mmCIF file of C-alpha atoms in Angstrom:
data_model
loop_
_atom_site.group_PDB
_atom_site.id
_atom_site.type_symbol
_atom_site.label_atom_id
_atom_site.label_comp_id
_atom_site.label_asym_id
_atom_site.label_seq_id
_atom_site.Cartn_x
_atom_site.Cartn_y
_atom_site.Cartn_z
ATOM 1 C CA UNK A 1 259.030 46.235 115.407
ATOM 2 C CA UNK A 2 257.420 47.587 112.109
ATOM 3 C CA UNK A 3 256.231 45.017 109.250
ATOM 4 C CA UNK A 4 257.626 45.109 105.977
ATOM 5 C CA UNK A 5 255.492 44.197 102.848
ATOM 6 C CA UNK A 6 256.347 43.229 99.521
ATOM 7 C CA UNK A 7 254.066 44.919 97.165
ATOM 8 C CA UNK A 8 254.867 43.284 93.842
ATOM 9 C CA UNK A 9 258.056 41.249 92.429
ATOM 10 C CA UNK A 10 258.765 40.982 88.754
ATOM 11 C CA UNK A 11 261.685 39.407 86.585
ATOM 12 C CA UNK A 12 262.621 39.003 83.006
ATOM 13 C CA UNK A 13 262.320 35.419 81.131
ATOM 14 C CA UNK A 14 265.970 33.987 81.405
ATOM 15 C CA UNK A 15 268.130 34.445 78.430
ATOM 16 C CA UNK A 16 270.695 31.613 77.352
ATOM 17 C CA UNK A 17 274.178 32.432 77.138
ATOM 18 C CA UNK A 18 274.542 34.271 73.949
ATOM 19 C CA UNK A 19 270.724 34.131 73.298
ATOM 20 C CA UNK A 20 267.861 36.468 73.470
ATOM 21 C CA UNK A 21 269.186 38.936 75.993
ATOM 22 C CA UNK A 22 272.812 39.050 74.800
ATOM 23 C CA UNK A 23 272.462 42.020 73.031
ATOM 24 C CA UNK A 24 270.867 43.886 75.924
ATOM 25 C CA UNK A 25 273.524 45.940 77.896
ATOM 26 C CA UNK A 26 273.065 44.713 81.771
ATOM 27 C CA UNK A 27 272.380 48.196 82.939
ATOM 28 C CA UNK A 28 269.441 48.704 80.303
ATOM 29 C CA UNK A 29 268.253 45.387 81.464
ATOM 30 C CA UNK A 30 268.124 46.284 85.029
ATOM 31 C CA UNK A 31 266.585 49.532 84.396
ATOM 32 C CA UNK A 32 263.748 48.438 82.296
ATOM 33 C CA UNK A 33 262.984 45.932 85.393
ATOM 34 C CA UNK A 34 263.142 49.039 87.626
ATOM 35 C CA UNK A 35 260.744 50.946 85.364
ATOM 36 C CA UNK A 36 258.200 47.829 85.037
ATOM 37 C CA UNK A 37 258.038 47.723 88.740
ATOM 38 C CA UNK A 38 257.247 51.410 89.344
ATOM 39 C CA UNK A 39 254.652 51.092 86.646
ATOM 40 C CA UNK A 40 253.195 47.694 87.719
ATOM 41 C CA UNK A 41 252.923 49.097 91.346
ATOM 42 C CA UNK A 42 252.023 52.657 90.811
ATOM 43 C CA UNK A 43 254.234 53.911 93.487
ATOM 44 C CA UNK A 44 255.376 57.548 93.187
ATOM 45 C CA UNK A 45 259.153 57.421 91.807
ATOM 46 C CA UNK A 46 260.118 60.323 94.142
ATOM 47 C CA UNK A 47 259.129 58.254 97.205
ATOM 48 C CA UNK A 48 261.753 55.700 96.644
ATOM 49 C CA UNK A 49 264.164 55.878 99.446
ATOM 50 C CA UNK A 50 266.706 53.643 97.906
ATOM 51 C CA UNK A 51 267.278 50.852 95.468
ATOM 52 C CA UNK A 52 269.466 47.717 96.444
ATOM 53 C CA UNK A 53 270.830 45.682 93.657
ATOM 54 C CA UNK A 54 272.455 42.379 93.716
ATOM 55 C CA UNK A 55 275.263 41.646 91.341
ATOM 56 C CA UNK A 56 278.186 39.080 91.551
ATOM 57 C CA UNK A 57 280.377 39.775 88.596
ATOM 58 C CA UNK A 58 280.749 43.380 89.104
ATOM 59 C CA UNK A 59 283.239 44.009 86.169
ATOM 60 C CA UNK A 60 283.195 45.372 82.832
ATOM 61 C CA UNK A 61 279.675 46.273 81.927
ATOM 62 C CA UNK A 62 278.513 45.622 85.564
ATOM 63 C CA UNK A 63 281.213 47.633 87.154
ATOM 64 C CA UNK A 64 281.388 51.196 88.262
ATOM 65 C CA UNK A 65 277.928 50.807 90.330
ATOM 66 C CA UNK A 66 275.795 48.943 88.330
ATOM 67 C CA UNK A 67 272.621 49.730 90.781
ATOM 68 C CA UNK A 68 273.340 53.450 90.617
ATOM 69 C CA UNK A 69 273.793 53.161 86.507
ATOM 70 C CA UNK A 70 270.766 51.083 86.224
ATOM 71 C CA UNK A 71 268.613 53.837 88.238
ATOM 72 C CA UNK A 72 270.109 56.895 86.001
ATOM 73 C CA UNK A 73 269.129 54.768 82.805
ATOM 74 C CA UNK A 74 265.671 54.293 83.936
ATOM 75 C CA UNK A 75 262.602 56.312 82.696
ATOM 76 C CA UNK A 76 260.774 56.923 86.007
ATOM 77 C CA UNK A 77 263.264 57.108 88.897
ATOM 78 C CA UNK A 78 264.603 60.534 89.323
ATOM 79 C CA UNK A 79 268.188 61.269 89.536
ATOM 80 C CA UNK A 80 267.717 61.834 93.204
ATOM 81 C CA UNK A 81 267.407 58.142 93.891
ATOM 82 C CA UNK A 82 270.206 56.413 95.658
ATOM 83 C CA UNK A 83 271.266 53.045 94.838
ATOM 84 C CA UNK A 84 274.061 50.545 96.059
ATOM 85 C CA UNK A 85 275.339 47.216 94.512
ATOM 86 C CA UNK A 86 275.972 44.457 96.732
ATOM 87 C CA UNK A 87 277.351 40.836 96.481
ATOM 88 C CA UNK A 88 276.464 37.926 98.744
ATOM 89 C CA UNK A 89 277.012 35.627 95.550
ATOM 90 C CA UNK A 90 274.323 33.669 94.276
ATOM 91 C CA UNK A 91 272.014 35.128 97.313
ATOM 92 C CA UNK A 92 272.930 38.754 96.490
ATOM 93 C CA UNK A 93 269.565 40.152 95.514
ATOM 94 C CA UNK A 94 267.757 37.821 98.248
ATOM 95 C CA UNK A 95 269.899 39.764 100.535
ATOM 96 C CA UNK A 96 268.693 42.834 98.936
ATOM 97 C CA UNK A 97 265.457 41.956 99.931
ATOM 98 C CA UNK A 98 266.415 41.376 103.292
ATOM 99 C CA UNK A 99 268.688 44.650 103.839
ATOM 100 C CA UNK A 100 265.316 46.394 102.247
ATOM 101 C CA UNK A 101 262.965 44.880 104.717
ATOM 102 C CA UNK A 102 265.450 45.574 107.471
ATOM 103 C CA UNK A 103 265.482 49.203 106.735
ATOM 104 C CA UNK A 104 261.745 49.290 106.491
ATOM 105 C CA UNK A 105 261.211 47.357 109.837
ATOM 106 C CA UNK A 106 263.800 49.873 111.560
ATOM 107 C CA UNK A 107 261.936 52.863 110.378
ATOM 108 C CA UNK A 108 264.833 54.294 108.613
ATOM 109 C CA UNK A 109 263.486 53.886 105.401
ATOM 110 C CA UNK A 110 259.979 53.590 104.219
ATOM 111 C CA UNK A 111 260.209 52.475 100.320
ATOM 112 C CA UNK A 112 262.942 50.366 99.001
ATOM 113 C CA UNK A 113 263.508 48.369 95.632
ATOM 114 C CA UNK A 114 265.435 45.157 95.838
ATOM 115 C CA UNK A 115 266.616 44.053 92.730
ATOM 116 C CA UNK A 116 269.461 42.152 90.902
ATOM 117 C CA UNK A 117 271.278 41.828 87.526
ATOM 118 C CA UNK A 118 273.327 39.553 85.755
ATOM 119 C CA UNK A 119 274.370 39.219 82.268
ATOM 120 C CA UNK A 120 276.502 36.118 82.369
ATOM 121 C CA UNK A 121 277.204 36.297 78.361
ATOM 122 C CA UNK A 122 278.752 39.805 78.687
ATOM 123 C CA UNK A 123 280.213 39.531 82.088
ATOM 124 C CA UNK A 124 281.135 35.720 82.224
ATOM 125 C CA UNK A 125 281.177 34.206 85.630
ATOM 126 C CA UNK A 126 284.200 34.712 87.605
ATOM 127 C CA UNK A 127 285.766 37.257 85.314
ATOM 128 C CA UNK A 128 286.213 39.718 87.736
ATOM 129 C CA UNK A 129 288.949 37.503 89.627
ATOM 130 C CA UNK A 130 290.256 35.488 86.707
ATOM 131 C CA UNK A 131 291.129 38.849 84.576
ATOM 132 C CA UNK A 132 293.210 40.281 87.197
ATOM 133 C CA UNK A 133 294.778 36.646 87.942
ATOM 134 C CA UNK A 134 295.798 36.645 84.194
ATOM 135 C CA UNK A 135 297.055 39.975 84.346
ATOM 136 C CA UNK A 136 299.415 39.086 87.133
ATOM 137 C CA UNK A 137 297.592 41.532 89.626
ATOM 138 C CA UNK A 138 297.378 38.683 92.304
ATOM 139 C CA UNK A 139 295.272 35.875 93.519
ATOM 140 C CA UNK A 140 292.024 36.525 95.622
ATOM 141 C CA UNK A 141 293.046 33.749 98.012
ATOM 142 C CA UNK A 142 295.214 35.663 100.466
ATOM 143 C CA UNK A 143 298.279 34.264 102.267
ATOM 144 C CA UNK A 144 296.137 34.174 105.421
ATOM 145 C CA UNK A 145 293.177 32.279 103.660
ATOM 146 C CA UNK A 146 295.847 29.799 102.239
ATOM 147 C CA UNK A 147 297.340 29.241 105.634
ATOM 148 C CA UNK A 148 293.956 28.381 107.335
ATOM 149 C CA UNK A 149 292.715 26.342 104.394
ATOM 150 C CA UNK A 150 295.919 24.984 102.845
ATOM 151 C CA UNK A 151 295.411 23.910 99.031
ATOM 152 C CA UNK A 152 291.636 24.151 99.280
ATOM 153 C CA UNK A 153 289.990 25.415 95.879
ATOM 154 C CA UNK A 154 287.045 27.359 96.337
ATOM 155 C CA UNK A 155 284.864 25.402 94.051
ATOM 156 C CA UNK A 156 280.929 25.108 93.903
ATOM 157 C CA UNK A 157 281.298 22.180 91.367
ATOM 158 C CA UNK A 158 283.374 20.257 93.781
ATOM 159 C CA UNK A 159 280.948 21.338 96.729
ATOM 160 C CA UNK A 160 278.222 19.750 94.650
ATOM 161 C CA UNK A 161 280.055 16.529 94.073
ATOM 162 C CA UNK A 162 280.683 16.314 97.918
ATOM 163 C CA UNK A 163 277.078 16.669 98.539
ATOM 164 C CA UNK A 164 275.892 14.265 96.169
ATOM 165 C CA UNK A 165 278.179 11.620 97.964
ATOM 166 C CA UNK A 166 277.655 13.011 101.519
ATOM 167 C CA UNK A 167 273.738 12.379 101.220
ATOM 168 C CA UNK A 168 273.842 9.359 98.893
ATOM 169 C CA UNK A 169 272.481 10.561 95.664
ATOM 170 C CA UNK A 170 273.183 8.672 92.698
ATOM 171 C CA UNK A 171 273.650 10.051 89.160
ATOM 172 C CA UNK A 172 270.303 8.687 88.156
ATOM 173 C CA UNK A 173 268.518 10.298 90.823
ATOM 174 C CA UNK A 174 270.043 13.556 90.089
ATOM 175 C CA UNK A 175 269.188 13.151 86.364
ATOM 176 C CA UNK A 176 265.508 12.606 87.548
ATOM 177 C CA UNK A 177 265.442 15.381 89.633
ATOM 178 C CA UNK A 178 266.813 17.567 86.660
ATOM 179 C CA UNK A 179 264.109 16.154 84.323
ATOM 180 C CA UNK A 180 261.367 17.023 86.647
ATOM 181 C CA UNK A 181 262.672 20.742 86.867
ATOM 182 C CA UNK A 182 262.209 20.989 82.937
ATOM 183 C CA UNK A 183 258.725 19.261 82.960
ATOM 184 C CA UNK A 184 257.461 21.591 85.784
ATOM 185 C CA UNK A 185 258.837 24.570 84.238
ATOM 186 C CA UNK A 186 257.223 23.471 80.481
ATOM 187 C CA UNK A 187 253.906 22.878 82.368
ATOM 188 C CA UNK A 188 254.230 26.373 84.086
ATOM 189 C CA UNK A 189 255.009 28.107 80.861
ATOM 190 C CA UNK A 190 252.338 26.522 78.723
ATOM 191 C CA UNK A 191 249.921 26.932 81.380
ATOM 192 C CA UNK A 192 250.682 30.782 81.728
ATOM 193 C CA UNK A 193 251.790 30.373 85.263
ATOM 194 C CA UNK A 194 254.831 33.038 84.553
ATOM 195 C CA UNK A 195 252.687 35.698 82.839
ATOM 196 C CA UNK A 196 252.279 37.898 86.100
ATOM 197 C CA UNK A 197 255.719 37.906 86.948
ATOM 198 C CA UNK A 198 257.521 38.347 83.657
ATOM 199 C CA UNK A 199 258.603 41.677 82.311
ATOM 200 C CA UNK A 200 258.683 41.760 78.351
ATOM 201 C CA UNK A 201 262.083 42.708 77.110
ATOM 202 C CA UNK A 202 262.056 44.143 73.322
ATOM 203 C CA UNK A 203 264.786 42.321 71.548
ATOM 204 C CA UNK A 204 265.874 42.489 67.981
ATOM 205 C CA UNK A 205 265.536 39.305 65.776
ATOM 206 C CA UNK A 206 266.007 38.545 62.128
ATOM 207 C CA UNK A 207 262.525 39.071 61.676
ATOM 208 C CA UNK A 208 262.491 42.412 63.381
ATOM 209 C CA UNK A 209 261.781 43.542 66.925
ATOM 210 C CA UNK A 210 259.674 41.334 69.507
ATOM 211 C CA UNK A 211 259.138 40.671 72.997
ATOM 212 C CA UNK A 212 261.326 38.229 75.217
ATOM 213 C CA UNK A 213 258.924 36.642 77.531
ATOM 214 C CA UNK A 214 259.764 32.869 77.647
ATOM 215 C CA UNK A 215 262.699 31.320 79.790
ATOM 216 C CA UNK A 216 265.148 30.237 76.880
ATOM 217 C CA UNK A 217 266.503 27.394 78.969
ATOM 218 C CA UNK A 218 263.489 25.073 79.300
ATOM 219 C CA UNK A 219 263.894 22.010 77.289
ATOM 220 C CA UNK A 220 260.279 21.462 76.166
ATOM 221 C CA UNK A 221 261.323 17.961 74.754
ATOM 222 C CA UNK A 222 263.520 17.005 77.632
ATOM 223 C CA UNK A 223 263.885 13.079 78.498
ATOM 224 C CA UNK A 224 265.610 11.103 80.800
ATOM 225 C CA UNK A 225 267.301 9.478 77.945
ATOM 226 C CA UNK A 226 268.874 12.522 76.802
ATOM 227 C CA UNK A 227 269.554 13.874 80.290
ATOM 228 C CA UNK A 228 271.493 10.836 81.307
ATOM 229 C CA UNK A 229 273.419 10.974 78.241
ATOM 230 C CA UNK A 230 275.241 14.383 78.980
ATOM 231 C CA UNK A 231 278.913 13.995 79.713
ATOM 232 C CA UNK A 232 280.101 13.977 83.503
ATOM 233 C CA UNK A 233 281.797 16.991 84.655
ATOM 234 C CA UNK A 234 284.213 14.902 86.485
ATOM 235 C CA UNK A 235 285.238 11.292 85.578
ATOM 236 C CA UNK A 236 284.545 10.123 88.941
ATOM 237 C CA UNK A 237 281.698 12.117 89.767
ATOM 238 C CA UNK A 238 277.865 12.263 89.437
ATOM 239 C CA UNK A 239 276.974 15.528 88.208
ATOM 240 C CA UNK A 240 276.681 16.887 84.677
ATOM 241 C CA UNK A 241 275.631 20.195 82.962
ATOM 242 C CA UNK A 242 272.336 18.701 83.022
ATOM 243 C CA UNK A 243 271.949 18.361 86.741
ATOM 244 C CA UNK A 244 273.170 21.761 87.424
ATOM 245 C CA UNK A 245 271.910 25.289 87.068
ATOM 246 C CA UNK A 246 272.245 27.047 83.565
ATOM 247 C CA UNK A 247 274.212 30.202 82.655
ATOM 248 C CA UNK A 248 271.741 33.093 82.385
ATOM 249 C CA UNK A 249 271.065 36.313 81.631
ATOM 250 C CA UNK A 250 268.361 38.311 83.275
ATOM 251 C CA UNK A 251 267.214 40.942 86.075
ATOM 252 C CA UNK A 252 264.566 41.088 88.621
ATOM 253 C CA UNK A 253 263.084 43.391 91.297
ATOM 254 C CA UNK A 254 260.718 43.986 94.254
ATOM 255 C CA UNK A 255 259.191 46.471 95.874
ATOM 256 C CA UNK A 256 259.208 46.628 99.749
ATOM 257 C CA UNK A 257 257.433 49.366 101.859
ATOM 258 C CA UNK A 258 256.052 50.030 105.283
ATOM 259 C CA UNK A 259 252.567 49.999 106.665
ATOM 260 C CA UNK A 260 252.293 53.830 106.594
ATOM 261 C CA UNK A 261 253.420 53.801 102.941
ATOM 262 C CA UNK A 262 250.809 51.317 101.830
ATOM 263 C CA UNK A 263 248.069 53.635 103.198
ATOM 264 C CA UNK A 264 249.612 56.775 101.728
ATOM 265 C CA UNK A 265 250.298 55.595 98.460
ATOM 266 C CA UNK A 266 247.313 53.443 98.030
ATOM 267 C CA UNK A 267 249.308 50.307 97.492
ATOM 268 C CA UNK A 268 248.005 46.385 97.775
ATOM 269 C CA UNK A 269 250.625 44.415 99.113
ATOM 270 C CA UNK A 270 251.137 40.812 97.993
ATOM 271 C CA UNK A 271 252.862 39.368 101.390
ATOM 272 C CA UNK A 272 254.233 40.498 104.427
ATOM 273 C CA UNK A 273 258.015 39.238 105.488
ATOM 274 C CA UNK A 274 257.877 37.010 108.467
ATOM 275 C CA UNK A 275 261.478 35.925 108.728
ATOM 276 C CA UNK A 276 265.026 37.030 107.442
ATOM 277 C CA UNK A 277 267.986 34.661 108.161
ATOM 278 C CA UNK A 278 271.244 34.377 107.122
ATOM 279 C CA UNK A 279 273.809 31.854 108.167
ATOM 280 C CA UNK A 280 277.289 30.509 107.408
ATOM 281 C CA UNK A 281 279.079 27.346 107.673
ATOM 282 C CA UNK A 282 281.697 25.091 105.891
ATOM 283 C CA UNK A 283 283.071 27.026 102.705
ATOM 284 C CA UNK A 284 284.634 24.039 101.588
ATOM 285 C CA UNK A 285 281.450 21.895 100.900
ATOM 286 C CA UNK A 286 279.906 25.233 100.185
ATOM 287 C CA UNK A 287 276.334 24.572 99.303
ATOM 288 C CA UNK A 288 275.038 22.817 102.515
ATOM 289 C CA UNK A 289 274.292 25.837 104.411
ATOM 290 C CA UNK A 290 270.562 26.414 103.391
ATOM 291 C CA UNK A 291 269.661 23.008 105.210
ATOM 292 C CA UNK A 292 270.938 24.592 108.682
ATOM 293 C CA UNK A 293 269.642 28.183 107.806
ATOM 294 C CA UNK A 294 266.300 26.713 107.397
ATOM 295 C CA UNK A 295 266.282 25.165 110.599
ATOM 296 C CA UNK A 296 267.235 28.271 112.198
ATOM 297 C CA UNK A 297 264.474 30.486 110.146
ATOM 298 C CA UNK A 298 261.728 28.195 111.074
ATOM 299 C CA UNK A 299 262.725 27.994 114.762
ATOM 300 C CA UNK A 300 262.581 31.883 114.874
ATOM 301 C CA UNK A 301 259.387 32.266 112.985
ATOM 302 C CA UNK A 302 257.761 29.878 115.419
ATOM 303 C CA UNK A 303 256.899 27.573 112.292
ATOM 304 C CA UNK A 304 257.303 24.045 111.016
ATOM 305 C CA UNK A 305 258.126 22.969 107.573
ATOM 306 C CA UNK A 306 254.651 21.660 107.398
ATOM 307 C CA UNK A 307 253.392 25.016 107.935
ATOM 308 C CA UNK A 308 254.958 26.247 104.719
ATOM 309 C CA UNK A 309 252.941 25.807 101.593
ATOM 310 C CA UNK A 310 255.509 26.268 99.086
ATOM 311 C CA UNK A 311 259.260 26.416 98.918
ATOM 312 C CA UNK A 312 261.781 28.079 96.417
ATOM 313 C CA UNK A 313 265.145 26.123 96.791
ATOM 314 C CA UNK A 314 267.665 27.363 94.288
ATOM 315 C CA UNK A 315 268.936 24.495 92.044
ATOM 316 C CA UNK A 316 272.254 25.717 91.909
ATOM 317 C CA UNK A 317 273.067 21.705 91.294
ATOM 318 C CA UNK A 318 270.555 19.196 91.904
ATOM 319 C CA UNK A 319 271.862 17.776 95.093
ATOM 320 C CA UNK A 320 271.323 20.963 96.810
ATOM 321 C CA UNK A 321 267.468 20.774 96.987
ATOM 322 C CA UNK A 322 267.441 17.301 96.990
ATOM 323 C CA UNK A 323 269.698 17.297 100.196
ATOM 324 C CA UNK A 324 267.366 20.119 101.576
ATOM 325 C CA UNK A 325 264.222 18.021 101.261
ATOM 326 C CA UNK A 326 265.761 15.151 103.055
ATOM 327 C CA UNK A 327 267.432 17.351 105.892
ATOM 328 C CA UNK A 328 264.315 19.266 106.535
ATOM 329 C CA UNK A 329 261.530 16.711 106.043
ATOM 330 C CA UNK A 330 259.914 18.484 103.470
ATOM 331 C CA UNK A 331 256.953 17.610 100.983
ATOM 332 C CA UNK A 332 258.519 17.280 97.521
ATOM 333 C CA UNK A 333 255.369 18.280 96.005
ATOM 334 C CA UNK A 334 255.524 21.735 97.463
ATOM 335 C CA UNK A 335 259.188 22.411 95.958
ATOM 336 C CA UNK A 336 259.932 24.453 93.224
ATOM 337 C CA UNK A 337 256.492 23.844 91.694
ATOM 338 C CA UNK A 338 257.245 25.696 88.427
ATOM 339 C CA UNK A 339 260.514 24.287 88.051
ATOM 340 C CA UNK A 340 263.979 25.813 89.021
ATOM 341 C CA UNK A 341 267.312 26.878 87.931
ATOM 342 C CA UNK A 342 268.120 23.623 86.319
ATOM 343 C CA UNK A 343 265.474 24.538 83.579
ATOM 344 C CA UNK A 344 264.886 28.420 83.813
ATOM 345 C CA UNK A 345 268.209 29.353 84.590
ATOM 346 C CA UNK A 346 270.449 30.916 87.572
ATOM 347 C CA UNK A 347 271.267 34.833 86.845
ATOM 348 C CA UNK A 348 273.627 34.671 89.860
ATOM 349 C CA UNK A 349 272.989 38.469 91.282
ATOM 350 C CA UNK A 350 269.436 38.460 89.967
ATOM 351 C CA UNK A 351 268.266 34.940 91.192
ATOM 352 C CA UNK A 352 267.290 36.154 94.858
ATOM 353 C CA UNK A 353 264.506 38.742 93.696
ATOM 354 C CA UNK A 354 263.813 36.080 90.770
ATOM 355 C CA UNK A 355 262.790 33.462 92.887
ATOM 356 C CA UNK A 356 260.883 35.729 95.042
ATOM 357 C CA UNK A 357 258.756 36.628 92.020
ATOM 358 C CA UNK A 358 258.143 33.106 91.161
ATOM 359 C CA UNK A 359 257.166 32.128 94.852
ATOM 360 C CA UNK A 360 255.024 34.939 95.542
ATOM 361 C CA UNK A 361 253.118 34.602 92.093
ATOM 362 C CA UNK A 362 252.750 30.574 92.610
ATOM 363 C CA UNK A 363 251.330 31.283 96.261
ATOM 364 C CA UNK A 364 248.798 33.587 94.989
ATOM 365 C CA UNK A 365 247.796 31.550 92.159
ATOM 366 C CA UNK A 366 247.123 28.855 94.402
ATOM 367 C CA UNK A 367 245.598 30.738 97.383
ATOM 368 C CA UNK A 368 248.248 29.630 99.923
ATOM 369 C CA UNK A 369 249.734 31.385 102.938
ATOM 370 C CA UNK A 370 253.211 30.753 103.797
ATOM 371 C CA UNK A 371 256.253 30.497 101.488
ATOM 372 C CA UNK A 372 260.085 30.004 102.093
ATOM 373 C CA UNK A 373 262.854 30.780 99.904
ATOM 374 C CA UNK A 374 266.646 29.815 100.413
ATOM 375 C CA UNK A 375 269.957 29.473 98.258
ATOM 376 C CA UNK A 376 273.449 28.141 98.947
ATOM 377 C CA UNK A 377 276.124 30.905 98.428
ATOM 378 C CA UNK A 378 279.714 31.096 97.781
ATOM 379 C CA UNK A 379 281.537 30.860 100.718
ATOM 380 C CA UNK A 380 279.177 28.519 102.510
ATOM 381 C CA UNK A 381 276.709 31.297 103.499
ATOM 382 C CA UNK A 382 272.955 30.902 102.843
ATOM 383 C CA UNK A 383 269.937 33.088 103.042
ATOM 384 C CA UNK A 384 266.237 32.051 104.121
ATOM 385 C CA UNK A 385 263.042 34.480 103.815
ATOM 386 C CA UNK A 386 259.880 33.396 104.648
ATOM 387 C CA UNK A 387 256.870 35.376 103.529
ATOM 388 C CA UNK A 388 253.147 35.318 104.540
ATOM 389 C CA UNK A 389 250.685 36.184 101.729
ATOM 390 C CA UNK A 390 247.752 38.769 102.534
#
């Protein structure tokens, strides 16, 4: 089977809910990221066979095929460029990477952009379901689902609490993990570690237009005392908003091409895709599947966890990467080395290509070889992508 190569991956800096990116329409936010990717790589826009865009809340300003609308809003991509919008919940744009790679590896397409967008300010999480429920238009949980899972609430928060209890993590351990995320993100920002991956987005401020280039969610003055003081989300639980990912606005994109297109367009790849894995398990605890998906991915790739130089495990909630480390036997020093979603934000459909941008540039900066990315997803699904730097 042919190889698939990632030429570059970029992301916007995260915007807090109601923050720096709140006034940017998600279509235009995604379009600016697509344009930046085309400009940075130098790919002929007419050569792009498809754009695959992840987006979870496909309603309101993200309705009516946000991927296609973003292409139409770009400066560079021609009207003839196809696009599709996909939803694998939090792993939507990681799945976009895997679909793009599969297209290239199969030989059916040669140049594909994987991408994602989510404006959680403009299209609140869950609004695509809640609006219809409030209007009396029915519940997404069908009679068939209710019969199979009677009385079950599909809740990532409940799944996170279940994981914390199952794996024996105390509130203090969760809080300390959250603090480390902010500390790593602060250090990375101050060292310029994100500069190579961030697409500057022009925003209007009271002082005039400026470029948004710094992740708004990072608490540069974070302390254990401050994090520990945040109210529990459940009186009997262990998780607080401080040990969960932040609501975030953002977009991201990656260019994936065949070997023939590397030569034809004079492109220099960052990495080769080694393995594409997706698995599914318990939909109630929901967030635990990355543990088992990683086992399968490593076996398929013929690698051990010790072979992997850096890992990006999405910090949807602190128990997820903590349980992943414990289960896989991974080195904590290689995990989310520039911080994770607890500090940087989790823009749902944009997080997959966002994490890939961070992983690739972190590997490049350190001169390392193998990277692994995984994240938990609604419904008990998980993607794992392994890359080899070139």
